[in-house]
XYZ file of C-alpha atoms in Angstrom:
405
model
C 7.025 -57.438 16.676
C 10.899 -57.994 17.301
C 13.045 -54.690 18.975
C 14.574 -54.551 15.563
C 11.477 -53.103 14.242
C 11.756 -50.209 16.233
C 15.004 -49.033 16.057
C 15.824 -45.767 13.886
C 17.743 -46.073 10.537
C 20.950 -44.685 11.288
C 21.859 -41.491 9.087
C 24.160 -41.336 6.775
C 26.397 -38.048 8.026
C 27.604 -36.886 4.159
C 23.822 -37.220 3.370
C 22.824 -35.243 6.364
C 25.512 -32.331 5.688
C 24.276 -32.469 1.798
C 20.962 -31.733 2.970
C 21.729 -29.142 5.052
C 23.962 -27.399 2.457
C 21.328 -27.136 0.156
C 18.480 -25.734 2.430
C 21.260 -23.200 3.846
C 21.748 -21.903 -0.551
C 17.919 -22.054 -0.862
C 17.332 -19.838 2.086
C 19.955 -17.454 0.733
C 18.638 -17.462 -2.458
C 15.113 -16.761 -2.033
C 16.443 -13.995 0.770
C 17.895 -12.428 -1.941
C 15.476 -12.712 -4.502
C 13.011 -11.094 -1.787
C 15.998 -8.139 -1.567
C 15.557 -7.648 -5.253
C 12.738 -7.118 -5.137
C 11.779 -4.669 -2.461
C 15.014 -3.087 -3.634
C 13.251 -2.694 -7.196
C 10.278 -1.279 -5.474
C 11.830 1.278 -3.587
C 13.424 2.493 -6.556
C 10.575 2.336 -8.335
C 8.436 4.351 -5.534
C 11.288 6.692 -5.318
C 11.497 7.595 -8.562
C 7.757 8.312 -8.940
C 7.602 10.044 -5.612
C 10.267 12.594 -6.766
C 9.302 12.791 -10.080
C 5.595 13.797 -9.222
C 5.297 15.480 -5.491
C 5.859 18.598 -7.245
C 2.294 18.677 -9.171
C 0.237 17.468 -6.224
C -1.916 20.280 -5.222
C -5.588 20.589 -4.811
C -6.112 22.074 -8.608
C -4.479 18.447 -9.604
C -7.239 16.565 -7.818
C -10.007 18.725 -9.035
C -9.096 19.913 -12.671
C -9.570 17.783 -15.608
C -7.499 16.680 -18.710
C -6.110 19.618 -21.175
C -4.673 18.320 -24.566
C -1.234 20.002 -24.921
C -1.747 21.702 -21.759
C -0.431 19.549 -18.639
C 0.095 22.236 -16.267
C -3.810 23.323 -16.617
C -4.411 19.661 -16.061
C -6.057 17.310 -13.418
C -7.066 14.051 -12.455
C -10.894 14.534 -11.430
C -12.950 13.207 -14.435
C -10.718 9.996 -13.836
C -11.256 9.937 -10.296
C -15.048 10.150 -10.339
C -14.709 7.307 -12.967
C -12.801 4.871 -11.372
C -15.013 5.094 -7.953
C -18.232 4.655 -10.494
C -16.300 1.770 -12.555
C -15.832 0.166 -8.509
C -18.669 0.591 -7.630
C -21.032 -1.244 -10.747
C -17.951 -3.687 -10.132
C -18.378 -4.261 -5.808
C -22.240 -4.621 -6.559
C -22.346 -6.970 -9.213
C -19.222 -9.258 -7.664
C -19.834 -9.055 -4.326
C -23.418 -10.899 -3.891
C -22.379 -13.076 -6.518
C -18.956 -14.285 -4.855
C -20.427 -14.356 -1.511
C -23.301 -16.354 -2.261
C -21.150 -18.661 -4.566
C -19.305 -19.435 -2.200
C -21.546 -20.333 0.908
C -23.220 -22.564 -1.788
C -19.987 -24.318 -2.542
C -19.039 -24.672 1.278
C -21.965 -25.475 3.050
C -24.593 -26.855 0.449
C -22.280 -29.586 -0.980
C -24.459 -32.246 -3.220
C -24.111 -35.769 -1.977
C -25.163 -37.486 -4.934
C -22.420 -38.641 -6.764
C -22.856 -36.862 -10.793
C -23.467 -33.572 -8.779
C -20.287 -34.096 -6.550
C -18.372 -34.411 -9.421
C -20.046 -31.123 -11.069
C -19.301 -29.214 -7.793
C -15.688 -30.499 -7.637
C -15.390 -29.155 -11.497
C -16.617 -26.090 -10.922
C -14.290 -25.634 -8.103
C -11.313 -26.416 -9.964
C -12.096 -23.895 -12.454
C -12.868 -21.557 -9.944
C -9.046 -22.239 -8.549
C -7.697 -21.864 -12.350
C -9.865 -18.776 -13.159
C -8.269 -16.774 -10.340
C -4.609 -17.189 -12.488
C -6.049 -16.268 -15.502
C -4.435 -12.642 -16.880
C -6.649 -9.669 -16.759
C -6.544 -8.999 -20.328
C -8.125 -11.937 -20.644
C -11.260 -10.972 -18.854
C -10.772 -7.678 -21.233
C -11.226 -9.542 -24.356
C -14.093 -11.269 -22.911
C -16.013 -8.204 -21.889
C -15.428 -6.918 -25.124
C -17.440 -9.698 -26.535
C -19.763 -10.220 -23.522
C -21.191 -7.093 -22.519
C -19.853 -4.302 -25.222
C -20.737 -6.489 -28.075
C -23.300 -9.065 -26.495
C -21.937 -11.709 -29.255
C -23.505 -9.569 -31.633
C -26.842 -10.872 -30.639
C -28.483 -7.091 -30.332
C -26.993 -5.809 -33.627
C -24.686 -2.879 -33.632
C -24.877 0.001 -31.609
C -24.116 3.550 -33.300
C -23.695 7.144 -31.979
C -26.040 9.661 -32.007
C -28.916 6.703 -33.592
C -31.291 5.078 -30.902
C -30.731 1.572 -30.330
C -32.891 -1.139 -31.512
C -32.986 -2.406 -27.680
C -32.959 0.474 -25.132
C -35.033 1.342 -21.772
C -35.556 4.815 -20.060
C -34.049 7.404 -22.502
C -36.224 10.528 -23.439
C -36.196 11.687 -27.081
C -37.662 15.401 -27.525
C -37.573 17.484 -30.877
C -36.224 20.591 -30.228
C -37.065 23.716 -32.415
C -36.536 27.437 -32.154
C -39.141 29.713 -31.343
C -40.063 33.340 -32.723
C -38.708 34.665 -29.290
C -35.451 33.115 -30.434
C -36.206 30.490 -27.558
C -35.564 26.765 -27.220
C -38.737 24.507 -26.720
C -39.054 20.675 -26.667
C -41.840 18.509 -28.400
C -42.328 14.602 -27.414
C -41.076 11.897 -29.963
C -43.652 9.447 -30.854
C -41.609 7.823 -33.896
C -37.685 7.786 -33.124
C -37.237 7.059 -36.967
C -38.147 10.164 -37.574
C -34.484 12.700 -37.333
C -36.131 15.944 -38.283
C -39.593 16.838 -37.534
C -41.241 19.866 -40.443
C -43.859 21.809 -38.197
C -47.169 22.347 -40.276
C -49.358 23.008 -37.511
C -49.805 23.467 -33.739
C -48.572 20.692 -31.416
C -48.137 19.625 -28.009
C -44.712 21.188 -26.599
C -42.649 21.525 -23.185
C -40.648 23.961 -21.920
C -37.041 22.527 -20.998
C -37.310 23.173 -17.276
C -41.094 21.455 -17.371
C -44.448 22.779 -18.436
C -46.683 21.614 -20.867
C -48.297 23.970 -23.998
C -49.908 23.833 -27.367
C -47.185 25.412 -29.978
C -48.332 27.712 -32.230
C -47.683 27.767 -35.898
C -48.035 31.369 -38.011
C -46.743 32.143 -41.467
C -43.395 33.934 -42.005
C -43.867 37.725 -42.922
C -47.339 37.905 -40.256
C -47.362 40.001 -37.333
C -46.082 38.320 -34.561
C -47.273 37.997 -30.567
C -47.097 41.244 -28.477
C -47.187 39.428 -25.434
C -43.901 37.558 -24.318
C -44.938 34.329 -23.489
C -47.487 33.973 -26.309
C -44.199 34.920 -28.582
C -42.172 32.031 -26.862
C -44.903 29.670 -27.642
C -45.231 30.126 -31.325
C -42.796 29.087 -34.302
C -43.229 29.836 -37.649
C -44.663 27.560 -40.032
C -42.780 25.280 -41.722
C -39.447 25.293 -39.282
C -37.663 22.270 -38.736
C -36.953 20.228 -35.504
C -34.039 17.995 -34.721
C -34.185 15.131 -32.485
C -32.394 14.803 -29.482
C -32.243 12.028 -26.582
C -32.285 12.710 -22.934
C -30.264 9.806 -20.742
C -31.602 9.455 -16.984
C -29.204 7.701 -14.961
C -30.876 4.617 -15.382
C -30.647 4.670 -18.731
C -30.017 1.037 -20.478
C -29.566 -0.010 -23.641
C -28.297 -3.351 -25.889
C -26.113 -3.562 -26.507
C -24.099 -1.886 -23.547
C -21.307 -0.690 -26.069
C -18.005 0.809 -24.208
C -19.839 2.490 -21.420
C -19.086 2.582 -17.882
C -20.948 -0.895 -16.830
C -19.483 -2.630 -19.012
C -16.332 -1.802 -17.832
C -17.445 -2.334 -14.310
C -18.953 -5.902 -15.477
C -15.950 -7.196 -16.217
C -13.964 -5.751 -13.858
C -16.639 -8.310 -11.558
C -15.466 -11.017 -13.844
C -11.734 -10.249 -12.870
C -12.149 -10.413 -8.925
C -14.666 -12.643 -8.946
C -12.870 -16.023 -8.914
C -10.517 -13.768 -5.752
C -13.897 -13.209 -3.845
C -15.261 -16.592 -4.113
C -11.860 -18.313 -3.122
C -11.540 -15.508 -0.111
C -14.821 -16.050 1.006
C -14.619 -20.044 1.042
C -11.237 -19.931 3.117
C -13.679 -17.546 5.838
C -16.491 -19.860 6.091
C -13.997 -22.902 6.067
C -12.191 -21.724 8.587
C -15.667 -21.522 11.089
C -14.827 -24.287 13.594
C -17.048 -27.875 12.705
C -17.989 -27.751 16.396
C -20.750 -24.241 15.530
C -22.103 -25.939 13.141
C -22.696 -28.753 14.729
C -23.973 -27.242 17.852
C -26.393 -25.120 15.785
C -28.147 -28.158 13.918
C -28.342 -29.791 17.734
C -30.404 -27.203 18.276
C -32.660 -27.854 15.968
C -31.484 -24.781 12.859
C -31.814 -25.929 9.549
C -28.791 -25.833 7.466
C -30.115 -22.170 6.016
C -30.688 -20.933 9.838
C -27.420 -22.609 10.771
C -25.715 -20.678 7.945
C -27.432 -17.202 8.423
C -27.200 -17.341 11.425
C -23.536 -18.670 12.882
C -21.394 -19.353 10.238
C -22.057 -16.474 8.264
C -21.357 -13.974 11.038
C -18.346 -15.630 12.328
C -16.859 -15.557 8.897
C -17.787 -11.905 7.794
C -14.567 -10.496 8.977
C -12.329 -12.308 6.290
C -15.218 -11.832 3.818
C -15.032 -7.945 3.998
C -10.924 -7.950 4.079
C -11.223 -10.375 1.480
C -13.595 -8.293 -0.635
C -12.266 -4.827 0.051
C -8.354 -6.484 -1.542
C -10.261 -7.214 -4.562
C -11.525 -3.972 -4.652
C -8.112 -2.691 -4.562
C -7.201 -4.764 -7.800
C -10.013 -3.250 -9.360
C -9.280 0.263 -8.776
C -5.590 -0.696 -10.095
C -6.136 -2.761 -13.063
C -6.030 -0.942 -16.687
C -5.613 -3.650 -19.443
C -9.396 -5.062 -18.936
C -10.543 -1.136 -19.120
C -7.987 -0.374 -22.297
C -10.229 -3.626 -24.283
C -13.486 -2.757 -22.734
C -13.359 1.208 -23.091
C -10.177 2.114 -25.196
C -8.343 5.120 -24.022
C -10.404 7.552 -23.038
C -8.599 10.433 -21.515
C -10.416 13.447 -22.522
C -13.512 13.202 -20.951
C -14.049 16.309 -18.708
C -17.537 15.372 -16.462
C -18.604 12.178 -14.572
C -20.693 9.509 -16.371
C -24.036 11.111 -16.624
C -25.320 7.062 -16.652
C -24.342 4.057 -16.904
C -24.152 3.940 -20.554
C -22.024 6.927 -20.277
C -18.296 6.661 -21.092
C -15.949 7.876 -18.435
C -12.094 8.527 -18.079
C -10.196 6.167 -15.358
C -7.461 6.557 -13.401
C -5.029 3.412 -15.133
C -6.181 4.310 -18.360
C -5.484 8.243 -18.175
C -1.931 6.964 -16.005
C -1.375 5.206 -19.512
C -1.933 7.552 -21.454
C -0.226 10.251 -20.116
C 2.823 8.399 -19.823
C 2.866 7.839 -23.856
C 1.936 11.208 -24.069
C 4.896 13.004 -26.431
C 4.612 16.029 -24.439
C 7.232 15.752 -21.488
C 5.411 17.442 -19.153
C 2.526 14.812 -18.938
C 4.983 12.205 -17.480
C 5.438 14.283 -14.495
C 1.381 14.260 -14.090
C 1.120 10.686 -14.882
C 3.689 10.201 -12.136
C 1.730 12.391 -9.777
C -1.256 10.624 -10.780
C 0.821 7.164 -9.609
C 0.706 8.799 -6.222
C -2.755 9.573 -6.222
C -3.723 5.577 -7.035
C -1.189 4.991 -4.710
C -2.607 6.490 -1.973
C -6.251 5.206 -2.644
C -5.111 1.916 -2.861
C -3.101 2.319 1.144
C -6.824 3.993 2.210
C -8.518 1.022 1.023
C -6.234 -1.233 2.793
C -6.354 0.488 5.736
C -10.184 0.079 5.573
C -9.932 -3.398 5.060
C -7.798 -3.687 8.636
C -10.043 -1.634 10.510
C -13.301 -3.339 8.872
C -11.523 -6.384 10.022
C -10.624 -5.399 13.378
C -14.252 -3.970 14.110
C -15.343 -6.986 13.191
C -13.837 -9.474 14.826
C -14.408 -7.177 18.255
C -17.989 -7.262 17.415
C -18.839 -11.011 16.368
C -16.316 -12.200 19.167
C -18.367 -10.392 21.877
C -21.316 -12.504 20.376
């Protein structure tokens, strides 16, 4: 090779000063675009801040939602519902991201077809995490509150065709002008006509035989014999009693499916955040580990998984944070609930959240619920800062720990 080959092309000074001109009006530009913006936000916090500082107060936290009453009311129902909502939503996304992605990383396929599968379902892995949240909305509306139709339709107040766990009682008066309950054996049945004595409960537990006497004879002396007797002929309406496991098809706006597809929504973060954790677990562990004589599961469990749980948890506790924030998948999946003045009783339960009752208060056309939906801001506001803090310490603890490893 000649000398000429290694001498530098000589640069062109107007081409040089060009270049330089234009990455001096990019830098300015996007320094200015990242002004705008934290200027916008510190507006934006301002405004809310002063707006809504005033209403703060422990009632606030603890009270719940008054129609045309927003100095009587509070943000607890909607409180209790998000951390529910989060919480169906962290245990259904969580494993599943987790393990997705320690399949993806460390159990690539080296035959070719399945390559090619596992490099498509990482690409739409990538593209799912862009996708808009109402998105996901629309398709837990059709996933889990409608279940593609597939269970039939669910009504209020009528038993589902498909359900698990719920206890259906008759309940009828008594001649002591007492409540008593009497097992369901057909659910078709609405209203039971009591003819003759029959098994009964009391509501708080205890098991009798009702007894049945005609109107106009004389009735029990004794007290207990009197609550234990209804005339003949009375009526009985059905009622159903939901444990918290309750479960039904379909799940119909109730608080898991909410929380399902808020999983579908952070899902594609978590299994992208996870992957860039295990990835970046240095070659040289892994190898050192299958020297030793771990299979790839042992190898996994054992050192890549540990050194990559700090990023995991930071990674997983962020999505969190979207979750507790994000209202348009909760406006498809529940509608606007803002009324709602207890926690879910179960998961089939609806419940009030904190975007959704933020929402709605803000549209409210009494003035004085825009100065609670504002206070309410600051409330998801600082959740969202405690979470993040969480996710630093989390992080920090971690590292300490697997580092002393």
């Amino acid at each position: 090779m000649s000398e000429a080959d290694y001498q530098v092309p000589a640069v062109d000074p107007q081409r040089a000063k060009n270049r330089h001109t234009i990455s001096a009006i990019f830098r300015v530009a996007c320094m200015l675009v990242a002004v705008q913006a934290v200027v916008i936000l510190i507006v934006l916090l301002t405004t809310v801040f002063v707006r809504g500082v005033d209403q703060l107060s422990w009632d606030f936290l603890t009270g719940v939602h008054r129609d045309d009453n927003p100095d009587g009311s509070g943000l607890w129902p909607a409180i209790i519902g998000s951390i529910v909502i989060c919480l169906i939503c962290g245990a259904a996304a969580l494993p599943i991201g987790i393990g997705t992605a320690i399949f993806l990383e460390e159990f690539k396929p080296r035959n070719k077809a399945l390559a090619i599968l596992h490099n498509l379902v990482q690409l739409n892995i990538t593209n799912l995490a862009g996708v808009p949240s109402i998105v996901y909305g629309i398709l837990g509306l059709t996933a889990f509150v409608y279940m593609f139709g597939l269970f039939g339709t669910y009504e209020a107040n009528k038993a589902a065709d498909l359900e698990f766990g719920a206890q259906r009682y008759y309940q009828v008066r008594t001649a002591a002008k007492t409540f008593v309950w009497i097992p369901v054996t057909d659910k078709t049945l609405r209203v039971l006509e009591i003819e003759e004595p029959i098994a009964a409960r009391y509501p708080d537990g205890g098991d009798f035989t009702l007894n049945v006497i005609d109107r106009g004879a004389t009735k029990p002396t004794d007290p207990t014999v009197l609550g234990q007797t209804v005339y003949r002929g009375s009526k009985a309406s059905i009622f159903a009693k939901h444990p918290w496991h309750y479960l039904r098809l379909p799940f119909h706006k109730s608080v898991l499916s909410a929380g399902l597809t808020l999983a579908l929504v952070v899902l594609p973060i978590v299994i992208i955040s996870s992957q860039e954790s295990i990835r970046a677990v240095p070659d040289t562990m892994r190898d050192a580990g299958l020297g030793l004589g771990c299979t790839r599961w042992q190898m996994v469990r054992t050192i890549v998984l540990p050194a990559s749980i700090p990023g995991i948890m930071t990674g997983a506790i962020l999505a969190m944070s979207r979750a507790v924030g994000e209202a348009a998948p909760l406006l498809a999946v529940m509608g606007g609930v803002v009324g709602k003045r207890n926690a879910p009783e179960n998961l089939m339960d609806n419940a009030a959240a904190m975007p959704i009752t933020i929402y709605n208060w803000a549209r409210d056309d009494n003035p004085g619920f825009w100065e609670l939906s504002a206070t309410a801001i600051i409330v998801l506001l600082c959740l969202l800062l405690t979470m993040n803090s969480i996710a630093i310490l989390l992080r920090y603890w971690a590292e300490k720990k697997f580092a002393s490893r």
